[in-house]
Amino acid sequence: GLPGIGKTSLAVAVCDEMRERNWTVRWSSANADSDVRSIGEMWLGGNPPSSIESISAKLDSKRTLLVLDEAQELNDRHIESVKSLMEACSRTSASVIVVTRAPNPFTELIGFIENRLEGLVPEEALGLLPENLDKSEALEICRAMDGHPLAIKLWEPDDELPGSGAIQEFVENTVIRRLSQPGSTSLDELSLSPIPLLVDELFEPDGADELDDSAILRWVSDFVEPHHLVRNVRRAAWSEEEIAKLHHEQAEKWSSRDGHRALRIEAHHRIFSENLIDAGWIMGNIPLISSEDSAAAAVLLEQATQLLDEERLSEMAADLALERGEAGFASSHIESLPSGPNKIFRESRLARIEGDLSRAEELEQSAMKLMPPEERVRTQISALVRKFDDRLPGPIDPAFASSILSEADSLLLSDLSSEDGEMASLAIDLLRHSISLDIGDLEQAASTRSSLEERLGPNDARVKSLDIKARLVSKSEGLVTEEAMASARKHIESSESPLERIKIIHMALEASHPNCPEWLLNEHSVFNPGSLRGDLPSHRRACSHWWYWRGVLEPSSRLSNWNESIVRLRAAECAGAAKKLTSRLAKEL
């Protein structure tokens, strides 16, 4: 229905009714940055999964109502995946309501019935006006407003009534025009913002109370935005030049504030200010935004690449899509890149995410042949680490381990500078130590560890991690020792690095399962996988293993947790592990 026609109010009334019938109601409200993960978080809270399969599996319950409000606010970057989530949830035992302004932003929602809200019958709208108003006058007002609930609420006794169908003119010429200067300034600021704001975030907050008293503000928890009818009318009144100027002013104001949220809003204003959009600024700040909200970063990069023909922006957009496991968007940006190793290497990553390992390997080898020596060696080492990590917890195949060690031994480091050569040698030795422990070659592990300590120092976190793993794998009569578990616990409780902490947790789980101590189960349960960075492969792989272990430790939620792990393993380019877990899950079912 139209903005302000009462869609949200009706959905709220339905929710209240269903709660009285002892249903579980889960509500989400979309904005420009909402994606599948954030909607799942609004519905589930805590540390929810982010994949469509896992979210829908967790919500598959009778007497459950799921609501997505303000669906029209979704950005085109995320709308298709959200559409898939809604359709997946509609196939479960839960009931789903999608609330959206006309026209419907979804091309077609399979499994849904569309209901369009129209204006209220005048007699039914009388309750929206003051009780002391003469009934005949009240009916005249309701007819003049075509029964539009928000327009009726916005009416004040001194206002002239609009002609039939002239609600937008009424809002522009009466509701907005009667605002004071502070009220008008606050309205402009809110109308320009890409997302709802806290009142304290407004640079001109003095008009907020006036907007609220005038029924112009819409509250989303603690955040505010204008009712969309008023916002849309206000935006339509500006010329393109005025909009660009207003965005310029807002960009300069937001640049004075710190934090990823301020950066996200500043970036939006820069992009739409025309003269402030700058590829260098975007590329320098997108990683900071993405580290906290990759969905917002994806929206901004999509907008920037449409306005700027800049190869580096397309590379960044492709990389972010790969990190998020969004093959379609990644492919689109990769296709726009010029031929060369950068394009071929990203094509190999895309093939790996899609599960085509042979093509991925072929493309990766082709790309590396075209790279300069330093970049080639870094890529080769990263590939070896990825191959080693592309497996589920458990014993390693000796032949597989031997092949990785052989590849590591064959790397040519002589063409590197002394500094790059030392870094490469260090990375190889760290990999060699892990493999030696996994295959039980404790003598080789001890030798490599001594070399690493000599270069890193005894207090380096990586050396301590190596020692803990060595203690955990050195079992007594097939059982991990109490000393090893105590050492792991001390390190977990003292570590400030989320990655280091979860890696030790996983080591301890693998060493002690199925007799894991309660403290370890609790450490894994309370760990927040959202604290891991989505832009780093090691973090993505650790996150996928967190979901794997949740499935192991919580058999009742195994389907949802392992589905999430599979999706994240693919995004971490661990297609082999994803395939094996898919097979295990199929056997479980």
Coordinates of C-alpha atoms in Angstrom, one line a residue:
G1 CA 0.0 0.0 0.0
L2 CA 0.8 3.7 -0.1
P3 CA 3.2 5.2 2.5
G4 CA 1.2 6.1 5.6
I5 CA -1.8 4.0 4.7
G6 CA -1.4 1.9 7.9
K7 CA 0.5 -1.2 6.8
T8 CA 2.8 -1.3 9.8
S9 CA -0.1 -0.6 12.2
L10 CA -2.1 -3.4 10.8
A11 CA 0.9 -5.8 11.1
V12 CA 1.4 -4.8 14.7
A13 CA -2.3 -5.5 15.4
V14 CA -2.0 -8.9 13.8
C15 CA 1.1 -9.6 16.0
D16 CA -0.7 -8.6 19.1
E17 CA -3.6 -10.9 18.2
M18 CA -1.3 -13.8 17.6
R19 CA 0.6 -13.3 20.9
E20 CA -2.8 -13.5 22.7
R21 CA -3.1 -16.9 21.0
N22 CA 0.3 -17.9 22.4
W23 CA 2.2 -17.6 19.1
T24 CA 5.8 -16.7 18.9
V25 CA 6.2 -13.4 17.0
R26 CA 9.5 -12.4 15.4
W27 CA 9.7 -8.9 13.9
S28 CA 12.3 -7.3 11.6
S29 CA 12.3 -3.8 10.1
A30 CA 14.4 -3.3 6.9
N31 CA 16.5 -0.3 6.0
A32 CA 19.0 0.4 3.1
D33 CA 21.7 -1.8 4.8
S34 CA 19.6 -4.8 5.7
D35 CA 20.6 -8.1 4.3
V36 CA 19.8 -11.8 5.0
R37 CA 22.1 -11.8 8.0
S38 CA 20.8 -8.7 9.7
I39 CA 17.1 -9.8 9.2
G40 CA 18.0 -13.2 10.7
E41 CA 19.6 -11.3 13.6
M42 CA 16.5 -9.3 14.2
W43 CA 14.4 -12.4 14.2
L44 CA 16.7 -14.7 16.2
G45 CA 18.9 -12.4 18.3
G46 CA 22.2 -13.6 19.8
N47 CA 24.7 -15.2 17.3
P48 CA 22.3 -16.2 14.5
P49 CA 23.4 -17.9 11.3
S50 CA 23.6 -15.8 8.2
S51 CA 22.7 -18.3 5.4
I52 CA 19.2 -18.7 4.1
E53 CA 19.2 -22.4 4.7
S54 CA 20.2 -22.1 8.3
I55 CA 18.0 -19.2 9.2
S56 CA 14.9 -20.9 7.7
A57 CA 15.8 -24.2 9.5
K58 CA 16.1 -22.5 12.9
L59 CA 12.7 -20.8 12.3
D60 CA 10.9 -23.9 11.1
S61 CA 8.3 -24.0 13.9
K62 CA 4.5 -24.1 14.1
R63 CA 2.7 -21.2 15.8
T64 CA 5.5 -18.8 14.8
L65 CA 4.9 -15.5 12.9
L66 CA 7.7 -13.8 11.1
V67 CA 7.3 -10.2 10.0
L68 CA 9.5 -8.2 7.6
D69 CA 8.4 -4.5 7.7
E70 CA 9.5 -1.8 5.3
A71 CA 10.7 -4.2 2.7
Q72 CA 10.7 -1.4 0.1
E73 CA 13.7 0.2 1.9
L74 CA 15.9 -2.8 0.9
N75 CA 18.7 -1.8 -1.4
D76 CA 18.8 -3.5 -4.8
R77 CA 22.2 -5.0 -3.7
H78 CA 20.4 -7.3 -1.2
I79 CA 16.8 -7.5 -2.4
E80 CA 17.1 -10.8 -4.3
S81 CA 18.7 -12.7 -1.4
V82 CA 16.1 -11.3 1.0
K83 CA 13.4 -12.5 -1.4
S84 CA 14.9 -16.0 -1.4
L85 CA 14.9 -15.9 2.5
M86 CA 11.2 -14.9 2.5
E87 CA 10.4 -17.7 0.1
A88 CA 12.4 -20.3 2.1
C89 CA 10.7 -19.3 5.3
S90 CA 7.3 -19.5 3.7
R91 CA 8.1 -23.2 3.0
T92 CA 8.5 -23.9 6.7
S93 CA 5.9 -24.4 9.3
A94 CA 6.1 -20.7 10.2
S95 CA 3.8 -18.0 8.9
V96 CA 5.3 -14.9 7.2
I97 CA 4.1 -11.4 6.7
V98 CA 6.0 -9.0 4.4
V99 CA 5.0 -5.4 4.7
T100 CA 5.9 -3.1 1.8
R101 CA 5.0 0.1 0.1
A102 CA 3.6 0.0 -3.4
P103 CA 5.0 -0.8 -5.9
N104 CA 6.1 -4.1 -4.5
P105 CA 10.0 -4.2 -4.7
F106 CA 10.0 -8.0 -5.2
T107 CA 9.3 -9.2 -8.7
E108 CA 7.4 -12.1 -7.4
L109 CA 7.1 -13.7 -4.0
I110 CA 6.4 -17.4 -4.5
G111 CA 4.1 -18.8 -1.7
F112 CA 2.6 -15.4 -0.8
I113 CA -0.8 -13.8 -1.3
E114 CA -0.7 -10.1 -2.0
N115 CA -3.1 -7.8 -0.1
R116 CA -3.3 -4.2 -1.0
L117 CA -4.5 -1.7 1.7
E118 CA -6.7 1.2 0.6
G119 CA -7.9 4.2 2.5
L120 CA -10.3 3.9 5.4
V121 CA -14.1 4.3 5.0
P122 CA -14.8 7.9 6.4
E123 CA -16.9 6.5 9.3
E124 CA -14.1 4.1 10.3
A125 CA -11.5 6.9 10.2
L126 CA -13.3 9.2 12.7
G127 CA -11.3 7.8 15.6
L128 CA -8.1 9.3 14.2
L129 CA -9.4 12.9 14.8
P130 CA -10.0 14.7 18.1
E131 CA -13.2 13.6 19.8
N132 CA -14.5 17.2 20.3
L133 CA -14.6 17.7 16.5
D134 CA -18.0 18.1 14.9
K135 CA -18.9 14.8 13.2
S136 CA -19.9 16.3 9.9
E137 CA -16.7 18.3 9.8
A138 CA -14.7 15.2 10.8
L139 CA -16.4 13.2 8.0
E140 CA -15.5 16.0 5.5
I141 CA -11.9 15.9 6.6
C142 CA -11.7 12.1 6.2
R143 CA -13.2 12.3 2.7
A144 CA -10.8 15.0 1.7
M145 CA -7.9 12.9 2.8
D146 CA -9.3 9.9 0.9
G147 CA -9.3 8.0 4.2
H148 CA -5.5 8.1 4.4
P149 CA -4.7 7.5 8.1
L150 CA -1.4 9.4 8.3
A151 CA -2.7 12.4 6.3
I152 CA -5.7 12.5 8.7
K153 CA -3.3 12.5 11.7
L154 CA -1.2 15.3 10.1
W155 CA -4.3 17.5 9.8
E156 CA -4.5 20.5 12.2
P157 CA -7.6 22.6 12.8
D158 CA -6.2 25.7 11.0
D159 CA -5.3 23.7 7.8
E160 CA -7.2 24.0 4.6
L161 CA -8.5 20.8 3.2
P162 CA -7.0 19.4 0.0
G163 CA -8.9 18.5 -3.0
S164 CA -9.6 14.8 -3.7
G165 CA -6.3 12.9 -4.4
A166 CA -4.1 15.8 -3.5
I167 CA -2.6 14.4 -0.3
Q168 CA 1.0 15.0 -1.5
E169 CA 0.2 18.6 -2.2
F170 CA -1.3 18.9 1.3
V171 CA 1.9 17.5 2.9
E172 CA 4.1 19.8 0.9
N173 CA 2.1 23.0 1.0
T174 CA 0.7 22.6 4.5
V175 CA 2.4 20.1 6.7
I176 CA 6.0 20.9 5.7
R177 CA 5.5 24.6 5.1
R178 CA 4.1 25.2 8.7
L179 CA 7.3 23.8 10.3
S180 CA 9.6 26.2 12.1
Q181 CA 13.2 26.6 10.9
P182 CA 14.6 24.1 13.4
G183 CA 11.9 21.6 12.4
S184 CA 12.5 22.0 8.7
T185 CA 16.3 21.6 9.2
S186 CA 15.8 18.4 11.2
L187 CA 13.4 17.1 8.6
D188 CA 15.9 17.8 5.8
E189 CA 18.7 16.0 7.7
L190 CA 16.6 12.9 8.4
S191 CA 15.2 12.9 4.8
L192 CA 18.8 12.8 3.4
S193 CA 20.1 10.1 5.7
P194 CA 20.4 6.6 4.1
I195 CA 19.4 5.0 7.4
P196 CA 17.4 5.9 10.6
L197 CA 19.3 8.1 13.1
L198 CA 19.4 8.5 16.8
V199 CA 18.1 12.0 17.8
D200 CA 21.5 12.6 19.5
E201 CA 23.1 12.0 16.1
L202 CA 21.3 14.9 14.5
F203 CA 23.5 18.0 13.9
E204 CA 20.3 20.1 14.2
P205 CA 18.3 18.2 16.9
D206 CA 16.2 21.1 18.1
G207 CA 13.4 20.4 15.6
A208 CA 13.0 16.7 16.6
D209 CA 10.4 17.4 19.2
E210 CA 8.3 19.5 16.8
L211 CA 8.5 16.7 14.2
D212 CA 7.4 14.2 16.8
D213 CA 4.5 16.4 18.0
S214 CA 3.4 16.9 14.4
A215 CA 3.2 13.1 13.8
I216 CA 6.0 13.4 11.2
L217 CA 8.5 11.1 13.0
R218 CA 8.5 7.4 12.8
W219 CA 10.3 5.5 15.6
V220 CA 12.2 2.3 14.9
S221 CA 13.3 1.3 18.4
D222 CA 15.5 4.2 19.5
F223 CA 16.1 5.4 16.0
V224 CA 14.0 8.0 14.1
E225 CA 13.1 8.8 10.5
P226 CA 10.3 10.8 8.9
H227 CA 7.2 8.9 7.9
H228 CA 7.9 7.9 4.3
L229 CA 5.0 9.9 2.9
V230 CA 6.6 13.1 4.3
R231 CA 10.1 12.1 3.5
N232 CA 9.2 11.2 -0.1
V233 CA 7.4 14.5 -0.6
R234 CA 10.3 16.4 0.9
R235 CA 12.9 14.7 -1.4
A236 CA 10.7 15.3 -4.5
A237 CA 10.6 19.0 -3.8
W238 CA 14.4 19.4 -4.3
S239 CA 16.2 19.8 -7.6
E240 CA 19.2 17.6 -8.5
E241 CA 21.5 20.6 -7.8
E242 CA 19.9 21.2 -4.4
I243 CA 20.2 17.5 -3.5
A244 CA 23.9 17.4 -4.4
K245 CA 24.5 20.5 -2.4
L246 CA 22.7 19.2 0.7
H247 CA 24.6 15.9 0.5
H248 CA 27.8 17.9 0.2
E249 CA 27.0 19.7 3.4
Q250 CA 26.0 16.6 5.3
A251 CA 29.2 14.8 4.1
E252 CA 31.4 17.6 5.6
K253 CA 29.4 17.4 8.9
W254 CA 29.7 13.6 9.2
S255 CA 33.4 13.8 8.4
S256 CA 33.9 15.4 11.8
R257 CA 32.7 12.3 13.6
D258 CA 34.5 9.0 14.4
G259 CA 33.4 5.4 14.1
H260 CA 32.3 3.1 11.3
R261 CA 28.7 4.3 11.4
A262 CA 29.7 7.9 10.8
L263 CA 32.0 6.7 8.0
R264 CA 29.1 4.8 6.4
I265 CA 26.8 7.8 6.5
E266 CA 29.6 10.2 5.3
A267 CA 30.3 7.8 2.4
H268 CA 26.6 7.8 1.3
H269 CA 26.6 11.6 1.3
R270 CA 29.9 11.8 -0.6
I271 CA 28.7 9.4 -3.3
F272 CA 25.6 11.5 -3.9
S273 CA 27.2 14.9 -3.6
E274 CA 28.9 14.5 -7.0
N275 CA 31.9 16.7 -6.4
L276 CA 33.0 14.9 -3.2
I277 CA 32.9 11.3 -4.6
D278 CA 36.5 10.1 -4.7
A279 CA 37.7 6.6 -5.5
G280 CA 40.7 6.9 -3.3
W281 CA 38.6 8.0 -0.3
I282 CA 36.1 5.1 -0.9
M283 CA 38.8 2.5 -1.1
G284 CA 40.6 3.8 1.9
N285 CA 37.5 3.7 4.1
I286 CA 35.4 0.8 2.8
P287 CA 37.5 -1.8 4.7
L288 CA 36.8 0.1 8.0
I289 CA 33.0 0.1 7.2
S290 CA 33.1 -3.6 6.1
S291 CA 34.8 -4.8 9.2
E292 CA 31.7 -3.8 11.1
D293 CA 29.0 -4.1 8.5
S294 CA 29.8 -5.8 5.2
A295 CA 26.2 -5.3 4.0
A296 CA 26.6 -1.5 4.2
A297 CA 30.0 -1.7 2.5
A298 CA 28.5 -3.8 -0.3
V299 CA 25.7 -1.2 -0.9
L300 CA 28.3 1.6 -1.0
L301 CA 30.6 -0.2 -3.4
E302 CA 27.7 -1.0 -5.7
Q303 CA 26.7 2.6 -5.8
A304 CA 30.3 3.8 -6.3
T305 CA 31.0 1.4 -9.1
Q306 CA 27.9 2.6 -11.0
L307 CA 29.1 6.2 -10.8
L308 CA 32.9 5.8 -11.2
D309 CA 34.7 3.8 -13.9
E310 CA 37.6 2.7 -11.6
E311 CA 39.2 -0.7 -11.9
R312 CA 40.4 -0.8 -8.3
L313 CA 36.8 -0.2 -7.1
S314 CA 35.6 -3.1 -9.2
E315 CA 38.3 -5.3 -7.8
M316 CA 37.3 -4.3 -4.2
A317 CA 33.6 -4.9 -5.0
A318 CA 34.5 -8.4 -6.4
D319 CA 36.6 -9.2 -3.4
L320 CA 33.8 -8.2 -1.0
A321 CA 31.3 -10.3 -2.9
L322 CA 33.6 -13.3 -2.8
E323 CA 34.1 -12.8 1.0
R324 CA 30.4 -12.7 1.4
G325 CA 29.9 -15.8 -0.7
E326 CA 27.9 -14.0 -3.3
A327 CA 28.9 -15.6 -6.6
G328 CA 26.6 -13.7 -8.8
F329 CA 27.7 -10.2 -7.8
A330 CA 31.4 -11.4 -7.7
S331 CA 31.1 -12.7 -11.3
S332 CA 29.5 -9.4 -12.5
H333 CA 32.4 -7.3 -11.1
I334 CA 35.1 -9.8 -12.3
E335 CA 33.7 -9.6 -15.8
S336 CA 34.3 -5.9 -15.9
L337 CA 38.0 -6.2 -15.1
P338 CA 40.6 -6.0 -17.8
S339 CA 42.4 -9.3 -18.7
G340 CA 45.4 -10.1 -16.6
P341 CA 46.5 -12.0 -13.4
N342 CA 44.2 -10.0 -11.2
K343 CA 41.2 -11.0 -13.1
I344 CA 42.3 -14.6 -13.6
F345 CA 43.1 -15.0 -9.9
R346 CA 39.6 -13.7 -8.9
E347 CA 38.1 -16.1 -11.4
S348 CA 39.9 -18.9 -9.6
R349 CA 38.5 -17.8 -6.3
L350 CA 35.0 -17.7 -7.8
A351 CA 35.4 -21.2 -9.2
R352 CA 36.4 -22.5 -5.8
I353 CA 33.4 -20.9 -4.1
E354 CA 31.2 -22.5 -6.7
G355 CA 32.8 -25.9 -6.0
D356 CA 34.7 -26.3 -9.3
L357 CA 38.1 -27.2 -7.7
S358 CA 39.8 -28.4 -10.9
R359 CA 39.0 -25.2 -12.8
A360 CA 40.0 -23.1 -9.7
E361 CA 43.4 -24.9 -9.6
E362 CA 43.9 -24.4 -13.3
L363 CA 43.0 -20.7 -13.2
E364 CA 45.2 -20.1 -10.1
Q365 CA 48.2 -21.7 -11.7
S366 CA 47.6 -19.5 -14.8
A367 CA 47.4 -16.4 -12.7
M368 CA 50.6 -17.1 -10.7
K369 CA 52.6 -17.6 -13.9
L370 CA 51.8 -13.9 -14.8
M371 CA 52.6 -12.5 -11.4
P372 CA 55.9 -10.9 -10.3
P373 CA 58.1 -13.2 -8.1
E374 CA 57.2 -11.6 -4.7
E375 CA 53.4 -11.7 -5.4
R376 CA 53.7 -15.3 -6.8
V377 CA 55.4 -16.6 -3.7
R378 CA 52.9 -14.9 -1.4
T379 CA 50.0 -16.4 -3.5
Q380 CA 51.7 -19.9 -3.4
I381 CA 52.0 -19.8 0.4
S382 CA 48.4 -18.6 0.8
A383 CA 47.3 -21.4 -1.4
L384 CA 49.2 -24.0 0.6
V385 CA 47.7 -22.7 3.9
R386 CA 44.2 -22.8 2.3
K387 CA 44.8 -26.4 1.1
F388 CA 45.9 -27.4 4.6
D389 CA 42.8 -25.8 6.2
D390 CA 40.4 -27.2 3.6
R391 CA 39.4 -30.1 5.8
L392 CA 37.2 -30.9 8.8
P393 CA 38.6 -31.5 12.3
G394 CA 40.0 -35.0 12.7
P395 CA 43.1 -37.0 11.6
I396 CA 44.9 -35.7 8.5
D397 CA 45.6 -38.0 5.5
P398 CA 49.4 -38.6 5.6
A399 CA 49.6 -38.6 1.8
F400 CA 47.8 -35.2 1.7
A401 CA 50.1 -33.8 4.4
S402 CA 53.2 -35.1 2.5
S403 CA 52.0 -33.4 -0.7
I404 CA 51.7 -30.0 1.0
L405 CA 55.2 -30.4 2.5
S406 CA 56.6 -31.3 -0.8
E407 CA 55.0 -28.2 -2.4
A408 CA 56.4 -26.0 0.4
D409 CA 59.9 -27.4 -0.1
S410 CA 59.8 -26.7 -3.8
L411 CA 59.0 -23.0 -3.4
L412 CA 61.7 -20.7 -4.8
L413 CA 62.5 -18.0 -2.3
S414 CA 65.8 -16.9 -3.9
D415 CA 64.2 -14.2 -6.1
L416 CA 62.8 -12.4 -3.0
S417 CA 64.3 -9.6 -1.1
S418 CA 65.8 -10.5 2.3
E419 CA 62.8 -9.1 4.2
D420 CA 60.2 -10.8 1.9
G421 CA 62.3 -14.0 2.0
E422 CA 62.3 -14.1 5.8
M423 CA 58.5 -13.5 5.9
A424 CA 57.9 -16.3 3.4
S425 CA 60.2 -18.7 5.3
L426 CA 58.4 -17.9 8.5
A427 CA 55.0 -18.6 7.0
I428 CA 56.3 -21.9 5.6
D429 CA 57.8 -23.0 9.0
L430 CA 54.5 -22.2 10.8
L431 CA 52.7 -24.4 8.3
R432 CA 55.3 -27.1 8.5
H433 CA 55.0 -27.2 12.4
S434 CA 51.2 -27.6 12.2
I435 CA 51.5 -30.4 9.7
S436 CA 54.3 -32.1 11.8
L437 CA 52.0 -32.1 14.9
D438 CA 49.0 -33.4 12.9
I439 CA 51.0 -36.4 11.5
G440 CA 52.7 -37.1 14.8
D441 CA 56.2 -36.2 13.7
L442 CA 57.1 -34.7 17.1
E443 CA 60.8 -34.6 16.3
Q444 CA 60.3 -32.4 13.2
A445 CA 57.8 -30.3 15.1
A446 CA 60.3 -29.6 17.9
S447 CA 63.0 -28.7 15.5
T448 CA 60.7 -26.3 13.6
R449 CA 59.5 -24.8 16.9
S450 CA 63.1 -24.0 18.0
S451 CA 63.7 -22.2 14.7
L452 CA 60.5 -20.2 15.1
E453 CA 61.3 -19.2 18.7
E454 CA 64.7 -18.1 17.7
R455 CA 63.2 -15.7 15.1
L456 CA 60.0 -14.7 16.9
G457 CA 61.1 -14.7 20.5
P458 CA 59.7 -16.9 23.3
N459 CA 56.9 -14.5 24.2
D460 CA 55.4 -14.3 20.7
A461 CA 51.7 -15.3 20.7
R462 CA 52.3 -17.7 17.8
V463 CA 55.0 -19.6 19.7
K464 CA 52.7 -19.9 22.7
S465 CA 49.9 -21.2 20.5
L466 CA 52.3 -23.8 19.0
D467 CA 53.3 -25.0 22.5
I468 CA 49.6 -25.4 23.5
K469 CA 48.8 -27.4 20.4
A470 CA 51.9 -29.6 21.0
R471 CA 50.6 -30.3 24.5
L472 CA 47.1 -31.1 23.3
V473 CA 48.2 -33.6 20.7
S474 CA 50.7 -35.3 23.1
K475 CA 48.1 -37.5 24.8
S476 CA 48.6 -40.0 27.6
E477 CA 46.9 -43.4 27.0
G478 CA 44.8 -41.8 24.3
L479 CA 43.5 -39.0 26.5
V480 CA 44.5 -35.4 26.6
T481 CA 46.3 -34.5 29.8
E482 CA 44.9 -32.2 32.5
E483 CA 48.0 -30.1 32.2
A484 CA 47.4 -29.5 28.5
M485 CA 43.8 -28.5 29.1
A486 CA 44.8 -26.2 31.9
S487 CA 47.3 -24.5 29.7
A488 CA 44.7 -24.1 26.9
R489 CA 42.2 -22.7 29.4
K490 CA 44.7 -20.1 30.7
H491 CA 45.5 -19.0 27.2
I492 CA 41.9 -18.8 26.1
E493 CA 40.9 -16.7 29.1
S494 CA 43.9 -14.3 28.7
S495 CA 43.9 -13.9 24.9
E496 CA 42.7 -10.6 23.6
S497 CA 42.6 -11.8 20.0
P498 CA 39.3 -13.4 18.9
L499 CA 41.1 -15.4 16.3
E500 CA 43.7 -16.8 18.7
R501 CA 41.1 -17.5 21.3
I502 CA 38.7 -19.5 19.0
K503 CA 41.6 -21.4 17.4
I504 CA 42.7 -22.7 20.8
I505 CA 39.1 -23.4 21.7
H506 CA 38.8 -25.6 18.6
M507 CA 42.1 -27.3 19.3
A508 CA 41.0 -28.2 22.8
L509 CA 37.6 -29.4 21.6
E510 CA 39.3 -31.7 19.0
A511 CA 41.7 -33.0 21.7
S512 CA 39.0 -33.7 24.3
H513 CA 35.9 -34.6 22.4
P514 CA 33.6 -36.3 23.3
N515 CA 34.6 -35.8 26.9
C516 CA 34.9 -32.0 26.8
P517 CA 34.9 -30.2 30.1
E518 CA 32.1 -27.9 31.0
W519 CA 34.3 -24.8 31.0
L520 CA 35.3 -25.5 27.4
L521 CA 31.8 -26.0 26.2
N522 CA 30.8 -22.7 27.8
E523 CA 33.8 -20.9 26.2
H524 CA 32.7 -22.1 22.8
S525 CA 29.0 -21.2 23.4
V526 CA 29.7 -17.6 24.6
F527 CA 32.2 -16.9 21.9
N528 CA 30.9 -14.3 19.4
P529 CA 31.7 -15.4 15.8
G530 CA 30.8 -11.9 14.7
S531 CA 34.0 -10.7 16.3
L532 CA 36.0 -12.4 13.5
R533 CA 36.8 -10.4 10.4
G534 CA 35.0 -11.3 7.2
D535 CA 37.8 -9.8 5.0
L536 CA 40.5 -12.2 6.2
P537 CA 40.6 -15.9 5.0
S538 CA 41.9 -17.2 8.4
H539 CA 39.0 -15.5 10.2
R540 CA 36.4 -16.8 7.7
R541 CA 37.8 -20.4 8.1
A542 CA 37.7 -20.1 11.9
C543 CA 34.1 -18.9 11.8
S544 CA 33.0 -21.8 9.6
H545 CA 34.6 -24.2 12.1
W546 CA 32.8 -22.5 15.0
W547 CA 29.5 -23.4 13.3
Y548 CA 30.8 -26.9 12.6
W549 CA 31.5 -27.4 16.3
R550 CA 28.1 -26.0 17.3
G551 CA 26.5 -28.7 15.2
V552 CA 28.7 -31.3 16.9
L553 CA 27.9 -30.0 20.4
E554 CA 24.2 -29.3 19.8
P555 CA 22.7 -32.3 18.0
S556 CA 19.2 -30.9 18.1
S557 CA 20.3 -27.9 16.0
R558 CA 22.8 -29.8 13.8
L559 CA 20.9 -29.2 10.6
S560 CA 20.9 -25.5 10.9
N561 CA 24.4 -25.2 12.3
W562 CA 26.0 -27.5 9.7
N563 CA 24.1 -25.8 6.9
E564 CA 25.7 -22.5 8.1
S565 CA 29.1 -24.1 8.3
I566 CA 28.8 -25.4 4.8
V567 CA 27.9 -22.0 3.4
R568 CA 30.7 -20.4 5.3
L569 CA 33.3 -23.0 4.3
R570 CA 32.4 -22.3 0.6
A571 CA 32.8 -18.5 1.2
A572 CA 36.2 -19.3 2.9
E573 CA 37.1 -21.2 -0.3
C574 CA 37.2 -24.5 1.5
A575 CA 35.2 -26.4 -1.1
G576 CA 36.6 -29.8 -0.1
A577 CA 35.6 -29.5 3.5
A578 CA 32.2 -28.1 2.5
K579 CA 31.6 -31.2 0.2
K580 CA 32.6 -33.6 3.0
L581 CA 30.3 -31.9 5.5
T582 CA 27.5 -31.9 3.1
S583 CA 28.0 -35.7 2.7
R584 CA 28.0 -36.1 6.5
L585 CA 24.9 -34.1 6.9
A586 CA 23.1 -36.1 4.2
K587 CA 24.0 -39.3 6.1
E588 CA 22.7 -37.7 9.4
L589 CA 19.4 -36.9 7.7

